[in-house]
Short mmCIF file of C-alpha atoms and ligand atoms in Angstrom, two decimals:
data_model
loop_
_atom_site.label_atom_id
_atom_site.label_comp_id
_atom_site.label_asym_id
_atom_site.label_seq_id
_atom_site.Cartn_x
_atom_site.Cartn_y
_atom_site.Cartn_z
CA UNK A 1 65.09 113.23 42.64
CA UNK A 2 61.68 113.07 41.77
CA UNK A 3 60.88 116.30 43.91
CA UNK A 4 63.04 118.47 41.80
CA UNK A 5 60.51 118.25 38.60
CA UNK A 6 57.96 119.27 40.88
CA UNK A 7 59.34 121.85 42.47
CA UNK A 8 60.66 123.41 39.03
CA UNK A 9 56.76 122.94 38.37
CA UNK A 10 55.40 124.76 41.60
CA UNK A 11 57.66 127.78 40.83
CA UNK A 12 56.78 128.08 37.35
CA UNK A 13 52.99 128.28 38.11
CA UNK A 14 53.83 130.46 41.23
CA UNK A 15 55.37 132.58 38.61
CA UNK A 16 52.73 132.19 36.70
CA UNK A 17 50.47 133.47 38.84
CA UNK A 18 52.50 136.79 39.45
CA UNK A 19 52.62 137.78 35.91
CA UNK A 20 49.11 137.47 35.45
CA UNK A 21 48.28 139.32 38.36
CA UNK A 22 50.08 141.85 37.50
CA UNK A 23 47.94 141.74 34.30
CA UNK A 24 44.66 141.69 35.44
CA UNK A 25 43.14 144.97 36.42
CA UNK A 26 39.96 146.32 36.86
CA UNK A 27 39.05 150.24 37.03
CA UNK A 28 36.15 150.72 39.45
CA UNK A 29 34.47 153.95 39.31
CA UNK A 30 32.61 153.99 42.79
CA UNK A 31 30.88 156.73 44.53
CA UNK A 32 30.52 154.57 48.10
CA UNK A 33 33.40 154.96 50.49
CA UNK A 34 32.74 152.78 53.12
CA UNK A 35 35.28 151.37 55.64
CA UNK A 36 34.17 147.73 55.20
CA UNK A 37 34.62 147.96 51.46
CA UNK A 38 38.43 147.61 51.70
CA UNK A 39 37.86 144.09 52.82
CA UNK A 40 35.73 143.58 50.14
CA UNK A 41 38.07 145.13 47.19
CA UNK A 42 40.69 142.75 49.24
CA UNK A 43 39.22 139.63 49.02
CA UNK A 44 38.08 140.02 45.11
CA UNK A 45 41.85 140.26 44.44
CA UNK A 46 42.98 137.35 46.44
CA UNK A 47 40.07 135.02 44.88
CA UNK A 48 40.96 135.92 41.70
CA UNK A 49 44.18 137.57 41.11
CA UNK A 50 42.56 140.60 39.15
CA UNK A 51 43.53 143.92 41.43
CA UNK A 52 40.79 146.92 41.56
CA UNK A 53 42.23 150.31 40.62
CA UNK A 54 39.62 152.45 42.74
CA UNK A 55 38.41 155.72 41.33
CA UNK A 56 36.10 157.35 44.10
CA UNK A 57 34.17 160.25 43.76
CA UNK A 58 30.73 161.90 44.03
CA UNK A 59 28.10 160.08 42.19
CA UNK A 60 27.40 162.75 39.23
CA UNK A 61 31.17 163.90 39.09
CA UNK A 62 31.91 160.18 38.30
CA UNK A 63 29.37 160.12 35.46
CA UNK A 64 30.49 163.48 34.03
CA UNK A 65 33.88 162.14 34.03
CA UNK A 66 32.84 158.78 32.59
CA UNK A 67 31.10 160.90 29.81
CA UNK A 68 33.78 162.69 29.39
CA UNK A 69 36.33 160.36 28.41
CA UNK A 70 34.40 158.36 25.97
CA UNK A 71 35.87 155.79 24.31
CA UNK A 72 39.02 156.28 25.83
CA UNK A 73 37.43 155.79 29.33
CA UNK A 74 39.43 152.96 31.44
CA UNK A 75 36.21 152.96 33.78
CA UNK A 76 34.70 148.82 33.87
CA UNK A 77 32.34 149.37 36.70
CA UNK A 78 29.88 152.20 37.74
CA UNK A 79 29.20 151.66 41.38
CA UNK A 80 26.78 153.86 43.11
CA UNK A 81 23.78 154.68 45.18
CA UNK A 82 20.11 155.09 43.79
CA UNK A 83 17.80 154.17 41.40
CA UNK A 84 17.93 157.48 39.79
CA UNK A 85 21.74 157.60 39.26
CA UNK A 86 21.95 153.85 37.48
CA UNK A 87 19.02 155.51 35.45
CA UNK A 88 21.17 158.19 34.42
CA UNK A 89 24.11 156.36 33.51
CA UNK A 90 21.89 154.20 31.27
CA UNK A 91 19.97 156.80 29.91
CA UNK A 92 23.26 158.88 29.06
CA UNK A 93 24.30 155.35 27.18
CA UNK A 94 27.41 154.47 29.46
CA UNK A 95 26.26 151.00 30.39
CA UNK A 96 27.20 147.65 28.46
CA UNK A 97 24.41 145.29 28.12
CA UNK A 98 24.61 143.20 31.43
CA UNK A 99 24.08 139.22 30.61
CA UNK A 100 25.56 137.00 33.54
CA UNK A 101 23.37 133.54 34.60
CA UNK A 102 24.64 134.23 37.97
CA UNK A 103 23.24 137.37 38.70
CA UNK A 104 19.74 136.41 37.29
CA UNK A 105 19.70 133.14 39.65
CA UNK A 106 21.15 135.62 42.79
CA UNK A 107 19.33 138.30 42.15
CA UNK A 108 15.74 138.71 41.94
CA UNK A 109 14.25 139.92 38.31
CA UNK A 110 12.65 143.45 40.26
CA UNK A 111 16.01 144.28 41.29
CA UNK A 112 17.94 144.13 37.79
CA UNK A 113 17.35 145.81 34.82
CA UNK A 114 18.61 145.28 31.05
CA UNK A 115 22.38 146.91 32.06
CA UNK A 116 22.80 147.38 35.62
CA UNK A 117 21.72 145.18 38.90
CA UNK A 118 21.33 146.06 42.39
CA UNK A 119 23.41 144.70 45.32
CA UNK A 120 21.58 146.00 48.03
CA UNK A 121 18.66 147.57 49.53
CA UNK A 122 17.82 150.37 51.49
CA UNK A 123 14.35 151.56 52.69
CA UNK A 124 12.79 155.10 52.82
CA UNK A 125 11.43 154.78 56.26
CA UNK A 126 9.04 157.57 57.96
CA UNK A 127 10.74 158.87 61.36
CA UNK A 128 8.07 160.74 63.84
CA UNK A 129 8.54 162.39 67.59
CA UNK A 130 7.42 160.08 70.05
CA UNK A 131 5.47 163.04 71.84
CA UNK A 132 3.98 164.74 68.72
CA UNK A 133 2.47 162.18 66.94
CA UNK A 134 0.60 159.13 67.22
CA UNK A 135 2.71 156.01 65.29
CA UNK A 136 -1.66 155.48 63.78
CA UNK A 137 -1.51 158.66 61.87
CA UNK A 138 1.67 157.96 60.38
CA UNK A 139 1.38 154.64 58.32
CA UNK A 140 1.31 155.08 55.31
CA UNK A 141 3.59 158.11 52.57
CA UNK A 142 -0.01 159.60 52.00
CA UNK A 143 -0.85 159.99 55.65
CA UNK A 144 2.24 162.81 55.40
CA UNK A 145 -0.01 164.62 53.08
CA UNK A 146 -3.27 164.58 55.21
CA UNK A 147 -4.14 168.06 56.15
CA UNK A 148 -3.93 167.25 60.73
CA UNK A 149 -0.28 167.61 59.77
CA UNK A 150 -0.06 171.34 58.25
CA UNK A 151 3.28 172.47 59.55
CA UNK A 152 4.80 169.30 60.72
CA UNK A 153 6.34 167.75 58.07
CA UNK A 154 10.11 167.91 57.24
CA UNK A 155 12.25 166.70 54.10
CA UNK A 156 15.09 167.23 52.24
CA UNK A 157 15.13 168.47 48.17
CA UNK A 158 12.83 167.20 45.99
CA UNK A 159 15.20 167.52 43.35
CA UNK A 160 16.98 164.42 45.76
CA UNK A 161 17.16 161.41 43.84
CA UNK A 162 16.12 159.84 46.82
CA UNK A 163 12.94 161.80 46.68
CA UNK A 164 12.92 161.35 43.22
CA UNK A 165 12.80 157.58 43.29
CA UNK A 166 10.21 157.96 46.05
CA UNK A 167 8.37 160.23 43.94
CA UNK A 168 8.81 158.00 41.11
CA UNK A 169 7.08 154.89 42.92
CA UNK A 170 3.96 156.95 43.40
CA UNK A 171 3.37 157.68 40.15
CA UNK A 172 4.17 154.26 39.12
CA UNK A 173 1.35 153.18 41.89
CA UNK A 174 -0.97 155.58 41.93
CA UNK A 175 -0.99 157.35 38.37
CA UNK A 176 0.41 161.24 37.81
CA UNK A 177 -2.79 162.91 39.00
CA UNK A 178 -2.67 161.70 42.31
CA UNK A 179 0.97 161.41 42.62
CA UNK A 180 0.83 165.67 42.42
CA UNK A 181 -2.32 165.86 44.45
CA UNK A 182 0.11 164.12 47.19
CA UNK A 183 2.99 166.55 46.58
CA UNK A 184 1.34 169.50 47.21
CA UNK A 185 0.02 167.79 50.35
CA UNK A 186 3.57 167.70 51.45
CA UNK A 187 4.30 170.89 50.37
CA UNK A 188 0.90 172.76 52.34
CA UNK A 189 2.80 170.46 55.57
CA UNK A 190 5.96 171.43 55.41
CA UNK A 191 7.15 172.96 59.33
CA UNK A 192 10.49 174.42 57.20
CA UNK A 193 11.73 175.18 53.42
CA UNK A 194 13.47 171.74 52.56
CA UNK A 195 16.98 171.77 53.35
CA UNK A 196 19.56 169.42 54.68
CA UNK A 197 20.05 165.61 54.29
CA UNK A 198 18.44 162.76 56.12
CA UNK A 199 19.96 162.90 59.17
CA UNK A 200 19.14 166.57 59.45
CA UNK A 201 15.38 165.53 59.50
CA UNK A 202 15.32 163.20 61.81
CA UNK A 203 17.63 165.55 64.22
CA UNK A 204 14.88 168.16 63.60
CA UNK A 205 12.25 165.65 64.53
CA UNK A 206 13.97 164.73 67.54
CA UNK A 207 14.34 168.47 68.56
CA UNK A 208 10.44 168.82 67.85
CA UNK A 209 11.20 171.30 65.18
CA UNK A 210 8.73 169.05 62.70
CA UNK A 211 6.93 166.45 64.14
CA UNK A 212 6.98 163.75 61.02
CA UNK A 213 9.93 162.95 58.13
CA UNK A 214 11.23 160.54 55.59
CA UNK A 215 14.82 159.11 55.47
CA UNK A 216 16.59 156.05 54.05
CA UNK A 217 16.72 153.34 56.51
CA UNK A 218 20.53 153.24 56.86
CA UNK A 219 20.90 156.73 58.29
CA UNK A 220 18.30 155.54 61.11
CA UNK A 221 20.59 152.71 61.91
CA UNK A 222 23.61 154.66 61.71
CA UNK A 223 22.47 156.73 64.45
CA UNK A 224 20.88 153.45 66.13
CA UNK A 225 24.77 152.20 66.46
CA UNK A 226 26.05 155.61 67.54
CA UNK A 227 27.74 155.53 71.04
CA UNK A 228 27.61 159.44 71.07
CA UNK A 229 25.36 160.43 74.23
CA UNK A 230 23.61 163.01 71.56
CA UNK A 231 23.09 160.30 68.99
CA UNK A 232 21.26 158.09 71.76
CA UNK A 233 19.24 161.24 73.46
CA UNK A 234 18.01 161.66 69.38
CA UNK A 235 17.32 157.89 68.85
CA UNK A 236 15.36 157.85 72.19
CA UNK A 237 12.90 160.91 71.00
CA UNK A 238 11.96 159.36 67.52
CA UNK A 239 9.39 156.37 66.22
CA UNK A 240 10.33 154.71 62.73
CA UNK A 241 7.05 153.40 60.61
CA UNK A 242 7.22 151.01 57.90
CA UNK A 243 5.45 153.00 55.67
CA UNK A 244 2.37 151.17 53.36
CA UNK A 245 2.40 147.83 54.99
CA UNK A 246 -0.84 147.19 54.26
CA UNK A 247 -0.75 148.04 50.97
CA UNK A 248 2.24 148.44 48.24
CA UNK A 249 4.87 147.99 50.92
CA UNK A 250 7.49 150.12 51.96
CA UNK A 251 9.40 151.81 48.98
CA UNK A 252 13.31 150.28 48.52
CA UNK A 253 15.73 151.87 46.81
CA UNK A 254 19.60 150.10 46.05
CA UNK A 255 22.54 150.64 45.40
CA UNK A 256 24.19 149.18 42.86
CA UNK A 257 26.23 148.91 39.15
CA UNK A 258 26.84 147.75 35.45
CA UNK A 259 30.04 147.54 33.38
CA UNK A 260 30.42 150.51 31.34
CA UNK A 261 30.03 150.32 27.27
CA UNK A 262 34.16 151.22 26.43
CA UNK A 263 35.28 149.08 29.54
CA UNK A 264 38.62 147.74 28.63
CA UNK A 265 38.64 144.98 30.79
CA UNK A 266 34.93 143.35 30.75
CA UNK A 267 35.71 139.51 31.75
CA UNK A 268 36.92 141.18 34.97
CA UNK A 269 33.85 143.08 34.91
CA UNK A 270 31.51 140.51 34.98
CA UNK A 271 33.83 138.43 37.31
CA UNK A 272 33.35 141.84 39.72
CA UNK A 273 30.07 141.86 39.63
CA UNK A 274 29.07 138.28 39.87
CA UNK A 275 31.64 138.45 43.07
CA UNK A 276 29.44 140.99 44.59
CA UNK A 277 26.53 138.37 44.61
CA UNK A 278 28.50 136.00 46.41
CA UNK A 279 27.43 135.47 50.01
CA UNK A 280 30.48 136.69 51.87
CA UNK A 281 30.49 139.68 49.64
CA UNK A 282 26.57 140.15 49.94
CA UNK A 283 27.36 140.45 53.62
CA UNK A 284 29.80 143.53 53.64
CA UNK A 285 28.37 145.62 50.71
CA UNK A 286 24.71 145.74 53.01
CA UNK A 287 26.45 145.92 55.98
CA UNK A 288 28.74 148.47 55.45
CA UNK A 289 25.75 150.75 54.83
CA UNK A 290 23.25 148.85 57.21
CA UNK A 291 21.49 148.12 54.22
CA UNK A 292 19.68 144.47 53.30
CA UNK A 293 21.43 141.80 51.00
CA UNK A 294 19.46 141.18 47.51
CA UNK A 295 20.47 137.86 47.30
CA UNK A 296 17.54 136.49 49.94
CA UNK A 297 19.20 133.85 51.17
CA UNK A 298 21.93 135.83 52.88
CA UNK A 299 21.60 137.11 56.76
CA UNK A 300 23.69 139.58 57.90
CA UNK A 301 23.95 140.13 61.42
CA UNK A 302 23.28 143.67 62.59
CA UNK A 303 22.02 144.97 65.78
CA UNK A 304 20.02 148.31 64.62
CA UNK A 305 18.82 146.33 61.32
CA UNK A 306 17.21 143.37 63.29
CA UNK A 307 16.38 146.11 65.73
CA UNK A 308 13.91 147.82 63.08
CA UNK A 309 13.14 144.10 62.21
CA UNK A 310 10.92 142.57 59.33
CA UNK A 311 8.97 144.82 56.73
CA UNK A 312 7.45 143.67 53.18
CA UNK A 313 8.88 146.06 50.76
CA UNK A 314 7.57 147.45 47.40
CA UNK A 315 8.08 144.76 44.40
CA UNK A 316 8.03 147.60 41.99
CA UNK A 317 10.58 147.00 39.37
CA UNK A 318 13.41 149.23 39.46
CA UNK A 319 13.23 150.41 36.27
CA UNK A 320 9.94 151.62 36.56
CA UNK A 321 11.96 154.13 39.11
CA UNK A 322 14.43 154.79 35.90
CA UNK A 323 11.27 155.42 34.02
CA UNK A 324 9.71 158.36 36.19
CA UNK A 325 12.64 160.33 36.93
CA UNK A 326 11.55 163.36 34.65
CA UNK A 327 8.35 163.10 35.76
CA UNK A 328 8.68 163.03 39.60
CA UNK A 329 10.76 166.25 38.96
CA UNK A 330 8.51 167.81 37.10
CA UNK A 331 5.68 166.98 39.55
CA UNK A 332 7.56 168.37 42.69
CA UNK A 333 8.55 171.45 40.10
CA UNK A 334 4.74 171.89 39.81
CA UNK A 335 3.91 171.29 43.04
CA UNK A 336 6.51 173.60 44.85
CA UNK A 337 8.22 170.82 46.81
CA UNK A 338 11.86 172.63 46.01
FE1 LIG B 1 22.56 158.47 51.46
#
């Protein structure tokens, strides 16, 4: 008899449960779309009951449309990819003021700002043919400005937030004056007009069409795990330098988010976010991308990441990236680096 009670009890809270599921949303605005992130979405709502409605796009369609709907916006999170693009979201006013005790213990100070945090890292690496360069002339981002490599040097935009941020660092570092002196080095090197993405460069420095390039980190690995018999041939061709080891360390950018200021649903928000700290998430949001954790303490287990192995990376707060956006493009502007 005594059962009965209890199970009466158990099917209550089971119901319980259901109805407040079915309550607990939270819109995610995210411009990554990567495979692994469905496991992660998957295991936020099973921990806590609160299911993600996904909006994907590109990164600066999302923020248009975020700006667009205003007040009435349902977006909670901003998700995205690069210094520059959390800088624009704050500077256009979207974010909330981001206050969580969990995020500040997880995440170091350098990696967060005032209304957005990072949740993982990604390095801009220098890629260099194997029988066109020496790795000694290549060590440093103002060794691809030294004159012995006029018409060897390949990149993508520098209107490129990844550029940008890049750009952005050097100033930080080195002041404005020197920060264009180095741009128009790159510019008097370049072996092509800048065009293409990442990948593009270091296929073109494989083919010995430029002899030296920059990418992010993750599009090295990417083509590090590749089984394709063209993706090895290109991986066997190229070097990969840690760029400034000996002096600021090699420039990181993240990826990363904030809850948005008209978020309808901000304890979920913050619940989100704080998720994405957590080890198991940690793992699959670098991974995913075969980028680095923030939280320090978490390993993830990657063959082309261990591969590339240990670096010290640039400490330089990542709002001092917000701060020179203008600036860097203003500089490359001046400088001709198009
Ligand atoms: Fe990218």
């Amino acid at each position: 008899m005594k059962l009965i009670p209890a199970l009466i009890a158990a099917t209550l809270a089971g119901l319980g449960n259901t109805a407040l599921a079915q309550d607990k949303v939270l819109n995610l605005y995210s411009a990554r779309h990567y495979q692994t992130d469905e496991a992660l979405y998957a295991n936020f709502t099973k921990s806590s009951g609160i299911k993600i409605n996904r909006i994907e796009g590109k990164e600066d369609e999302l923020l248009e449309r975020i700006k667009n709907e205003g007040s009435n916006s349902p977006a909670d999170i901003f998700l995205t990819v690069d210094a520059a693009r959390l800088a624009k979201a704050h500077e256009l006013g979207l974010f909330a003021p981001l206050k969580s005790t969990t995020l500040e213990k997880r995440i170091p100070a350098h990696l967060r700002t005032d209304d957005w945090a990072s949740f993982s890292t990604r390095a801009r690496v220098i890629v260099y043919n194997k029988s066109k360069v020496q790795a000694a002339d290549v060590q440093t981002y103002a060794d691809l400005a030294d004159p012995k490599l006029k018409g060897k040097f390949c990149s993508r935009s520098g209107s490129h937030p990844y550029n940008l941020s890049l750009m952005a660092s050097v100033i930080s570092h080195e002041g404005e004056a020197k920060a264009e002196q180095w741009a128009r080095g790159l510019v008097a090197n370049f072996a092509r007009s800048p065009k293409g993405g990442d990948t593009d460069q270091i296929k073109a420095v494989a083919a010995g069409e430029c002899a030296v390039a920059i990418s992010n980190s993750y599009y090295v690995a990417r083509l590090m795990r590749s089984t394709k018999p063209e993706d090895i041939k290109i991986v066997e061709q190229i070097g990969v330098v840690w760029p400034n080891q000996a002096t600021t360390g090699t420039h990181i950018n993240v990826s990363g988010g904030g809850i948005l200021k008209n978020a309808p649903n901000k304890d979920a928000a913050i619940k989100f976010l704080e998720y994405l700290a957590s080890d198991d998430a940690q793992r699959y949001f670098a991974d995913g991308n075969n980028e680095w954790p923030v939280v320090a303490s978490v390993k993830v287990d990657n063959p082309a990441l261990s591969k590339l192995g240990k670096f010290s990376a640039d400490k330089l707060p990542v709002n001092n990236l917000a701060m020179y956006q203008a600036k860097a493009q203003i500089i490359f502007d001046r400088a001709g680096f198009k």
